PDB file of C-alpha atoms in Angstrom:
ATOM      1  CA  MET A   1     -14.889  -4.650   7.641  1.00  0.00           C
ATOM      2  CA  ASN A   2     -13.261  -4.621  11.057  1.00  0.00           C
ATOM      3  CA  THR A   3     -10.002  -6.421  11.852  1.00  0.00           C
ATOM      4  CA  ASP A   4     -11.698  -9.597  13.124  1.00  0.00           C
ATOM      5  CA  ASP A   5     -13.818  -9.892   9.979  1.00  0.00           C
ATOM      6  CA  VAL A   6     -10.791  -9.446   7.717  1.00  0.00           C
ATOM      7  CA  LEU A   7      -8.718 -11.983   9.635  1.00  0.00           C
ATOM      8  CA  GLY A   8     -11.619 -14.431   9.698  1.00  0.00           C
ATOM      9  CA  LYS A   9     -11.513 -14.680   5.899  1.00  0.00           C
ATOM     10  CA  ALA A  10      -7.781 -15.449   5.775  1.00  0.00           C
ATOM     11  CA  PRO A  11      -6.865 -19.122   5.175  1.00  0.00           C
ATOM     12  CA  LEU A  12      -5.046 -19.253   8.500  1.00  0.00           C
ATOM     13  CA  PHE A  13      -8.178 -18.435  10.534  1.00  0.00           C
ATOM     14  CA  ALA A  14     -10.902 -19.923   8.344  1.00  0.00           C
ATOM     15  CA  ALA A  15     -10.406 -23.364   9.904  1.00  0.00           C
ATOM     16  CA  LEU A  16     -10.672 -22.158  13.516  1.00  0.00           C
ATOM     17  CA  ASP A  17     -13.661 -21.744  15.770  1.00  0.00           C
ATOM     18  CA  ARG A  18     -14.177 -18.364  17.418  1.00  0.00           C
ATOM     19  CA  GLU A  19     -12.407 -19.298  20.660  1.00  0.00           C
ATOM     20  CA  SER A  20      -9.357 -20.743  18.917  1.00  0.00           C
ATOM     21  CA  ALA A  21      -9.143 -17.800  16.534  1.00  0.00           C
ATOM     22  CA  ALA A  22      -9.231 -15.385  19.457  1.00  0.00           C
ATOM     23  CA  ALA A  23      -6.425 -17.296  21.167  1.00  0.00           C
ATOM     24  CA  LEU A  24      -4.265 -17.248  18.041  1.00  0.00           C
ATOM     25  CA  ARG A  25      -4.830 -13.515  17.611  1.00  0.00           C
ATOM     26  CA  THR A  26      -3.070 -12.878  20.923  1.00  0.00           C
ATOM     27  CA  GLY A  27       0.231 -13.588  19.148  1.00  0.00           C
ATOM     28  CA  ILE A  28      -0.438 -11.111  16.355  1.00  0.00           C
ATOM     29  CA  SER A  29       1.362  -7.802  16.028  1.00  0.00           C
ATOM     30  CA  GLU A  30       0.106  -5.107  13.667  1.00  0.00           C
ATOM     31  CA  VAL A  31       2.434  -3.408  11.187  1.00  0.00           C
ATOM     32  CA  GLU A  32       1.694  -0.187   9.329  1.00  0.00           C
ATOM     33  CA  LEU A  33       3.582   0.883   6.212  1.00  0.00           C
ATOM     34  CA  HIS A  34       3.377   3.979   4.075  1.00  0.00           C
ATOM     35  CA  LYS A  35       3.161   3.687   0.308  1.00  0.00           C
ATOM     36  CA  GLY A  36       6.535   2.619  -1.097  1.00  0.00           C
ATOM     37  CA  GLN A  37       7.938   1.250   2.169  1.00  0.00           C
ATOM     38  CA  THR A  38       9.539  -2.206   2.122  1.00  0.00           C
ATOM     39  CA  LEU A  39       8.332  -4.809   4.604  1.00  0.00           C
ATOM     40  CA  PHE A  40      11.040  -7.338   3.739  1.00  0.00           C
ATOM     41  CA  SER A  41      13.470  -7.879   0.883  1.00  0.00           C
ATOM     42  CA  GLU A  42      14.286 -10.856  -1.277  1.00  0.00           C
ATOM     43  CA  GLY A  43      17.030 -12.940   0.331  1.00  0.00           C
ATOM     44  CA  GLU A  44      16.244 -11.946   3.927  1.00  0.00           C
ATOM     45  CA  THR A  45      15.508 -14.550   6.580  1.00  0.00           C
ATOM     46  CA  GLY A  46      11.778 -15.003   7.041  1.00  0.00           C
ATOM     47  CA  ASP A  47      10.234 -15.768  10.421  1.00  0.00           C
ATOM     48  CA  ARG A  48       6.723 -14.309  10.091  1.00  0.00           C
ATOM     49  CA  LEU A  49       3.687 -14.591   7.889  1.00  0.00           C
ATOM     50  CA  TYR A  50       1.342 -11.696   7.259  1.00  0.00           C
ATOM     51  CA  VAL A  51      -2.321 -11.030   6.532  1.00  0.00           C
ATOM     52  CA  VAL A  52      -3.315  -7.796   4.826  1.00  0.00           C
ATOM     53  CA  LEU A  53      -5.822  -5.902   6.964  1.00  0.00           C
ATOM     54  CA  ASP A  54      -6.174  -2.761   4.887  1.00  0.00           C
ATOM     55  CA  GLY A  55      -4.580  -1.431   1.701  1.00  0.00           C
ATOM     56  CA  LYS A  56      -2.518  -3.275  -0.898  1.00  0.00           C
ATOM     57  CA  ILE A  57       0.979  -4.747  -0.957  1.00  0.00           C
ATOM     58  CA  LYS A  58       2.975  -6.041  -3.923  1.00  0.00           C
ATOM     59  CA  LEU A  59       5.419  -8.940  -4.108  1.00  0.00           C
ATOM     60  CA  ILE A  60       8.295  -8.500  -6.557  1.00  0.00           C
ATOM     61  CA  ARG A  61      11.465 -10.238  -7.678  1.00  0.00           C
ATOM     62  CA  THR A  62      14.447  -8.352  -9.033  1.00  0.00           C
ATOM     63  CA  ALA A  63      16.767  -9.617 -11.774  1.00  0.00           C
ATOM     64  CA  PRO A  64      20.556  -9.127 -11.529  1.00  0.00           C
ATOM     65  CA  ASP A  65      20.298  -6.314 -14.099  1.00  0.00           C
ATOM     66  CA  GLY A  66      17.768  -4.462 -11.949  1.00  0.00           C
ATOM     67  CA  ARG A  67      14.605  -5.355 -13.850  1.00  0.00           C
ATOM     68  CA  GLU A  68      11.599  -6.135 -11.667  1.00  0.00           C
ATOM     69  CA  ASN A  69       8.913  -8.776 -12.017  1.00  0.00           C
ATOM     70  CA  LEU A  70       5.653  -8.044 -10.217  1.00  0.00           C
ATOM     71  CA  LEU A  71       4.515 -11.412  -8.876  1.00  0.00           C
ATOM     72  CA  SER A  72       1.346 -10.477  -7.066  1.00  0.00           C
ATOM     73  CA  VAL A  73      -0.844  -7.702  -5.700  1.00  0.00           C
ATOM     74  CA  LEU A  74      -2.471  -8.576  -2.374  1.00  0.00           C
ATOM     75  CA  GLY A  75      -5.369  -6.925  -0.551  1.00  0.00           C
ATOM     76  CA  PRO A  76      -7.461  -7.434   2.607  1.00  0.00           C
ATOM     77  CA  SER A  77      -7.677 -11.002   3.984  1.00  0.00           C
ATOM     78  CA  GLU A  78      -4.925 -12.230   1.654  1.00  0.00           C
ATOM     79  CA  MET A  79      -1.906 -13.873   3.211  1.00  0.00           C
ATOM     80  CA  PHE A  80       1.781 -14.028   2.311  1.00  0.00           C
ATOM     81  CA  GLY A  81       5.101 -15.055   3.828  1.00  0.00           C
ATOM     82  CA  GLU A  82       3.895 -18.526   4.824  1.00  0.00           C
ATOM     83  CA  LEU A  83       6.308 -20.336   2.496  1.00  0.00           C
ATOM     84  CA  SER A  84       9.200 -19.903   4.926  1.00  0.00           C
ATOM     85  CA  LEU A  85       7.088 -21.580   7.617  1.00  0.00           C
ATOM     86  CA  PHE A  86       7.408 -24.891   5.767  1.00  0.00           C
ATOM     87  CA  ASP A  87      10.749 -24.190   4.048  1.00  0.00           C
ATOM     88  CA  PRO A  88      12.877 -21.932   6.294  1.00  0.00           C
ATOM     89  CA  ARG A  89      15.104 -20.526   3.584  1.00  0.00           C
ATOM     90  CA  PRO A  90      15.528 -16.850   2.643  1.00  0.00           C
ATOM     91  CA  ARG A  91      12.581 -14.876   1.285  1.00  0.00           C
ATOM     92  CA  THR A  92      11.978 -15.499  -2.409  1.00  0.00           C
ATOM     93  CA  ALA A  93      10.472 -12.049  -3.051  1.00  0.00           C
ATOM     94  CA  SER A  94      10.344  -8.526  -1.687  1.00  0.00           C
ATOM     95  CA  ALA A  95       7.151  -7.138  -0.152  1.00  0.00           C
ATOM     96  CA  ILE A  96       6.534  -3.433  -0.766  1.00  0.00           C
ATOM     97  CA  ALA A  97       3.519  -1.312   0.168  1.00  0.00           C
ATOM     98  CA  LEU A  98       1.590  -0.411  -2.970  1.00  0.00           C
ATOM     99  CA  THR A  99      -0.605   1.907  -0.896  1.00  0.00           C
ATOM    100  CA  ASP A 100      -0.614   2.801   2.772  1.00  0.00           C
ATOM    101  CA  VAL A 101      -1.144  -0.626   4.266  1.00  0.00           C
ATOM    102  CA  ARG A 102      -1.907  -2.255   7.601  1.00  0.00           C
ATOM    103  CA  LEU A 103      -0.817  -5.841   8.236  1.00  0.00           C
ATOM    104  CA  ALA A 104      -1.221  -8.518  10.879  1.00  0.00           C
ATOM    105  CA  GLY A 105       2.039 -10.388  11.498  1.00  0.00           C
ATOM    106  CA  LEU A 106       2.362 -13.756  13.217  1.00  0.00           C
ATOM    107  CA  GLY A 107       5.697 -15.320  14.111  1.00  0.00           C
ATOM    108  CA  HIS A 108       6.425 -18.858  13.012  1.00  0.00           C
ATOM    109  CA  ASP A 109       7.322 -19.870  16.569  1.00  0.00           C
ATOM    110  CA  ASP A 110       3.832 -18.826  17.676  1.00  0.00           C
ATOM    111  CA  LEU A 111       2.180 -20.656  14.795  1.00  0.00           C
ATOM    112  CA  ARG A 112       3.978 -24.016  14.753  1.00  0.00           C
ATOM    113  CA  PRO A 113       2.225 -25.387  17.882  1.00  0.00           C
ATOM    114  CA  TRP A 114      -1.104 -24.670  16.177  1.00  0.00           C
ATOM    115  CA  LEU A 115      -0.061 -26.654  13.131  1.00  0.00           C
ATOM    116  CA  THR A 116       0.946 -29.716  15.144  1.00  0.00           C
ATOM    117  CA  GLY A 117      -2.090 -29.583  17.431  1.00  0.00           C
ATOM    118  CA  ARG A 118      -4.709 -28.624  14.848  1.00  0.00           C
ATOM    119  CA  PRO A 119      -4.268 -30.468  11.543  1.00  0.00           C
ATOM    120  CA  GLU A 120      -7.146 -28.486  10.006  1.00  0.00           C
ATOM    121  CA  VAL A 121      -5.055 -25.302  10.240  1.00  0.00           C
ATOM    122  CA  ALA A 122      -2.134 -26.945   8.462  1.00  0.00           C
ATOM    123  CA  LEU A 123      -4.557 -28.237   5.811  1.00  0.00           C
ATOM    124  CA  HIS A 124      -5.872 -24.739   5.120  1.00  0.00           C
ATOM    125  CA  LEU A 125      -2.362 -23.354   4.838  1.00  0.00           C
ATOM    126  CA  LEU A 126      -1.351 -26.137   2.463  1.00  0.00           C
ATOM    127  CA  ARG A 127      -4.476 -25.479   0.407  1.00  0.00           C
ATOM    128  CA  ALA A 128      -3.482 -21.813   0.159  1.00  0.00           C
ATOM    129  CA  LEU A 129      -0.006 -22.823  -1.018  1.00  0.00           C
ATOM    130  CA  ALA A 130      -1.508 -25.225  -3.552  1.00  0.00           C
ATOM    131  CA  GLN A 131      -3.730 -22.448  -4.920  1.00  0.00           C
ATOM    132  CA  ARG A 132      -0.682 -20.203  -5.271  1.00  0.00           C
ATOM    133  CA  LEU A 133       1.175 -22.973  -7.112  1.00  0.00           C
ATOM    134  CA  ARG A 134      -1.783 -23.400  -9.472  1.00  0.00           C
ATOM    135  CA  ARG A 135      -1.758 -19.681 -10.168  1.00  0.00           C
ATOM    136  CA  THR A 136       1.985 -19.789 -10.864  1.00  0.00           C
ATOM    137  CA  ASN A 137       1.414 -22.630 -13.325  1.00  0.00           C
ATOM    138  CA  ASP A 138      -1.344 -20.608 -15.013  1.00  0.00           C
ATOM    139  CA  VAL A 139       0.949 -17.580 -15.302  1.00  0.00           C
ATOM    140  CA  MET A 140       3.701 -19.694 -16.853  1.00  0.00           C
ATOM    141  CA  ALA A 141       1.231 -21.166 -19.349  1.00  0.00           C
ATOM    142  CA  ASP A 142      -0.100 -17.704 -20.222  1.00  0.00           C
ATOM    143  CA  LEU A 143       3.409 -16.433 -20.945  1.00  0.00           C
ATOM    144  CA  VAL A 144       3.833 -19.246 -23.468  1.00  0.00           C
ATOM    145  CA  PHE A 145       0.371 -19.605 -24.988  1.00  0.00           C
ATOM    146  CA  THR A 146      -1.434 -16.255 -24.539  1.00  0.00           C
ATOM    147  CA  ASP A 147      -0.646 -12.994 -26.328  1.00  0.00           C
ATOM    148  CA  VAL A 148      -0.173  -9.713 -24.473  1.00  0.00           C
ATOM    149  CA  PRO A 149      -3.756  -8.398 -24.933  1.00  0.00           C
ATOM    150  CA  GLY A 150      -5.068 -11.700 -23.583  1.00  0.00           C
ATOM    151  CA  ARG A 151      -2.767 -11.490 -20.570  1.00  0.00           C
ATOM    152  CA  VAL A 152      -3.792  -7.885 -19.919  1.00  0.00           C
ATOM    153  CA  GLY A 153      -7.471  -8.827 -20.050  1.00  0.00           C
ATOM    154  CA  LYS A 154      -6.959 -11.753 -17.711  1.00  0.00           C
ATOM    155  CA  ALA A 155      -4.964  -9.633 -15.246  1.00  0.00           C
ATOM    156  CA  LEU A 156      -7.637  -6.945 -15.165  1.00  0.00           C
ATOM    157  CA  LEU A 157     -10.370  -9.519 -14.558  1.00  0.00           C
ATOM    158  CA  ASP A 158      -8.330 -11.071 -11.739  1.00  0.00           C
ATOM    159  CA  LEU A 159      -7.847  -7.658 -10.128  1.00  0.00           C
ATOM    160  CA  ALA A 160     -11.539  -6.909 -10.653  1.00  0.00           C
ATOM    161  CA  GLU A 161     -12.554 -10.083  -8.840  1.00  0.00           C
ATOM    162  CA  ARG A 162     -10.613  -8.996  -5.758  1.00  0.00           C
ATOM    163  CA  PHE A 163     -10.750  -5.208  -5.833  1.00  0.00           C
ATOM    164  CA  GLY A 164     -13.631  -4.295  -8.162  1.00  0.00           C
ATOM    165  CA  GLN A 165     -16.541  -2.101  -7.068  1.00  0.00           C
ATOM    166  CA  ARG A 166     -19.848  -1.862  -8.910  1.00  0.00           C
ATOM    167  CA  THR A 167     -20.753   1.584 -10.229  1.00  0.00           C
ATOM    168  CA  GLU A 168     -23.385   2.902 -12.613  1.00  0.00           C
ATOM    169  CA  ASP A 169     -20.851   2.741 -15.460  1.00  0.00           C
ATOM    170  CA  GLY A 170     -19.572  -0.771 -14.755  1.00  0.00           C
ATOM    171  CA  LEU A 171     -17.026  -2.494 -12.555  1.00  0.00           C
ATOM    172  CA  ARG A 172     -14.433   0.002 -11.292  1.00  0.00           C
ATOM    173  CA  VAL A 173     -11.054  -1.575 -10.548  1.00  0.00           C
ATOM    174  CA  HIS A 174      -8.755   0.688  -8.554  1.00  0.00           C
ATOM    175  CA  HIS A 175      -5.633  -1.433  -8.923  1.00  0.00           C
ATOM    176  CA  ASP A 176      -3.165   1.312  -7.808  1.00  0.00           C
ATOM    177  CA  LEU A 177      -0.584   0.127 -10.371  1.00  0.00           C
ATOM    178  CA  THR A 178       1.474   2.427 -12.551  1.00  0.00           C
ATOM    179  CA  GLN A 179       1.710   1.648 -16.260  1.00  0.00           C
ATOM    180  CA  GLU A 180       5.147   0.147 -15.669  1.00  0.00           C
ATOM    181  CA  GLU A 181       3.905  -2.024 -12.797  1.00  0.00           C
ATOM    182  CA  LEU A 182       0.970  -3.287 -14.840  1.00  0.00           C
ATOM    183  CA  ALA A 183       3.431  -4.190 -17.602  1.00  0.00           C
ATOM    184  CA  GLN A 184       5.583  -6.083 -15.077  1.00  0.00           C
ATOM    185  CA  TYR A 185       2.480  -7.863 -13.839  1.00  0.00           C
ATOM    186  CA  VAL A 186       1.712  -9.338 -17.271  1.00  0.00           C
ATOM    187  CA  GLY A 187       5.335  -9.822 -18.365  1.00  0.00           C
ATOM    188  CA  ALA A 188       5.350  -7.384 -21.278  1.00  0.00           C
ATOM    189  CA  SER A 189       6.631  -3.965 -22.258  1.00  0.00           C
ATOM    190  CA  ARG A 190       4.771  -0.853 -21.142  1.00  0.00           C
ATOM    191  CA  GLU A 191       4.220   0.183 -24.754  1.00  0.00           C
ATOM    192  CA  THR A 192       2.589  -3.133 -25.666  1.00  0.00           C
ATOM    193  CA  VAL A 193       0.349  -3.086 -22.594  1.00  0.00           C
ATOM    194  CA  ASN A 194      -0.700   0.511 -23.250  1.00  0.00           C
ATOM    195  CA  LYS A 195      -1.558  -0.424 -26.830  1.00  0.00           C
ATOM    196  CA  ALA A 196      -3.752  -3.290 -25.599  1.00  0.00           C
ATOM    197  CA  LEU A 197      -5.531  -1.027 -23.098  1.00  0.00           C
ATOM    198  CA  ALA A 198      -6.118   1.622 -25.763  1.00  0.00           C
ATOM    199  CA  ASP A 199      -7.612  -1.035 -28.056  1.00  0.00           C
ATOM    200  CA  PHE A 200      -9.943  -2.284 -25.288  1.00  0.00           C
ATOM    201  CA  ALA A 201     -11.008   1.301 -24.590  1.00  0.00           C
ATOM    202  CA  GLN A 202     -11.658   1.993 -28.275  1.00  0.00           C
ATOM    203  CA  ARG A 203     -13.878  -1.080 -28.476  1.00  0.00           C
ATOM    204  CA  GLY A 204     -15.869   0.182 -25.487  1.00  0.00           C
ATOM    205  CA  TRP A 205     -14.921  -2.684 -23.205  1.00  0.00           C
ATOM    206  CA  LEU A 206     -13.387  -0.453 -20.545  1.00  0.00           C
ATOM    207  CA  ARG A 207     -12.482   3.095 -19.622  1.00  0.00           C
ATOM    208  CA  ILE A 208      -8.985   3.986 -18.478  1.00  0.00           C
ATOM    209  CA  GLU A 209      -8.541   6.119 -15.360  1.00  0.00           C
ATOM    210  CA  ALA A 210      -5.551   7.039 -13.193  1.00  0.00           C
ATOM    211  CA  LYS A 211      -4.306   3.762 -11.683  1.00  0.00           C
ATOM    212  CA  ALA A 212      -7.736   2.282 -12.365  1.00  0.00           C
ATOM    213  CA  VAL A 213     -10.045   1.028 -15.084  1.00  0.00           C
ATOM    214  CA  VAL A 214     -13.814   0.786 -15.353  1.00  0.00           C
ATOM    215  CA  ILE A 215     -14.774  -2.505 -17.011  1.00  0.00           C
ATOM    216  CA  MET A 216     -17.959  -1.994 -19.028  1.00  0.00           C
ATOM    217  CA  ASP A 217     -18.040  -5.267 -20.981  1.00  0.00           C
ATOM    218  CA  ALA A 218     -16.582  -8.034 -18.853  1.00  0.00           C
ATOM    219  CA  ASP A 219     -17.879 -10.760 -21.181  1.00  0.00           C
ATOM    220  CA  ARG A 220     -15.939  -9.434 -24.182  1.00  0.00           C
ATOM    221  CA  LEU A 221     -12.854  -8.953 -22.029  1.00  0.00           C
ATOM    222  CA  GLN A 222     -13.217 -12.505 -20.721  1.00  0.00           C
ATOM    223  CA  ALA A 223     -13.524 -13.894 -24.236  1.00  0.00           C
ATOM    224  CA  ARG A 224     -10.414 -11.969 -25.346  1.00  0.00           C
ATOM    225  CA  SER A 225      -8.430 -13.215 -22.359  1.00  0.00           C
ATOM    226  CA  ARG A 226      -8.906 -16.783 -23.588  1.00  0.00           C
TER     227      ARG A 226
END
């Protein structure tokens, strides 16, 4: 998809007609990052929101002892950084390029007039924040009520929904996560996550590849994630 198509699917632009969307795009600046580069760090002042145009970016939080928690993996048309638009306090997470990535950035000062003059834009942004809050609640519940294999299955299905590609063998999910990052994503040790993946592979539900999986029995994986 071209840049306009990707932006058009982002919550910020979905509420706008073509003319209004084109006008808002005049305030956008593109940012390109290489894999591993940091866009912003936890604790920094935030004055821009971003839409992923191409590639993937991860949001992480770091504990005082250096341990990392992978909060989210974002791909094309997904938006982040909007929290500071409504609550102008320091960033609550760090944003790091998981792959080479291209982003569209929009300053809060450019966006605020659109929120006051077009309530439908504010509504879409608030809906996006509400969806993120729901997901956070689901993650918290999973940590309490769901075992590690269930969390791994659910994470893979979530990644498949956003990044999966149909192949002759099944649904290929190139998630670009290392084993350690996948473990951070589900809140478990790498050894436990690897054991769950090996069990799924042995049952024929999926095939493990480098920074990817091919899901061959999504129904069984879905049932196990419950």
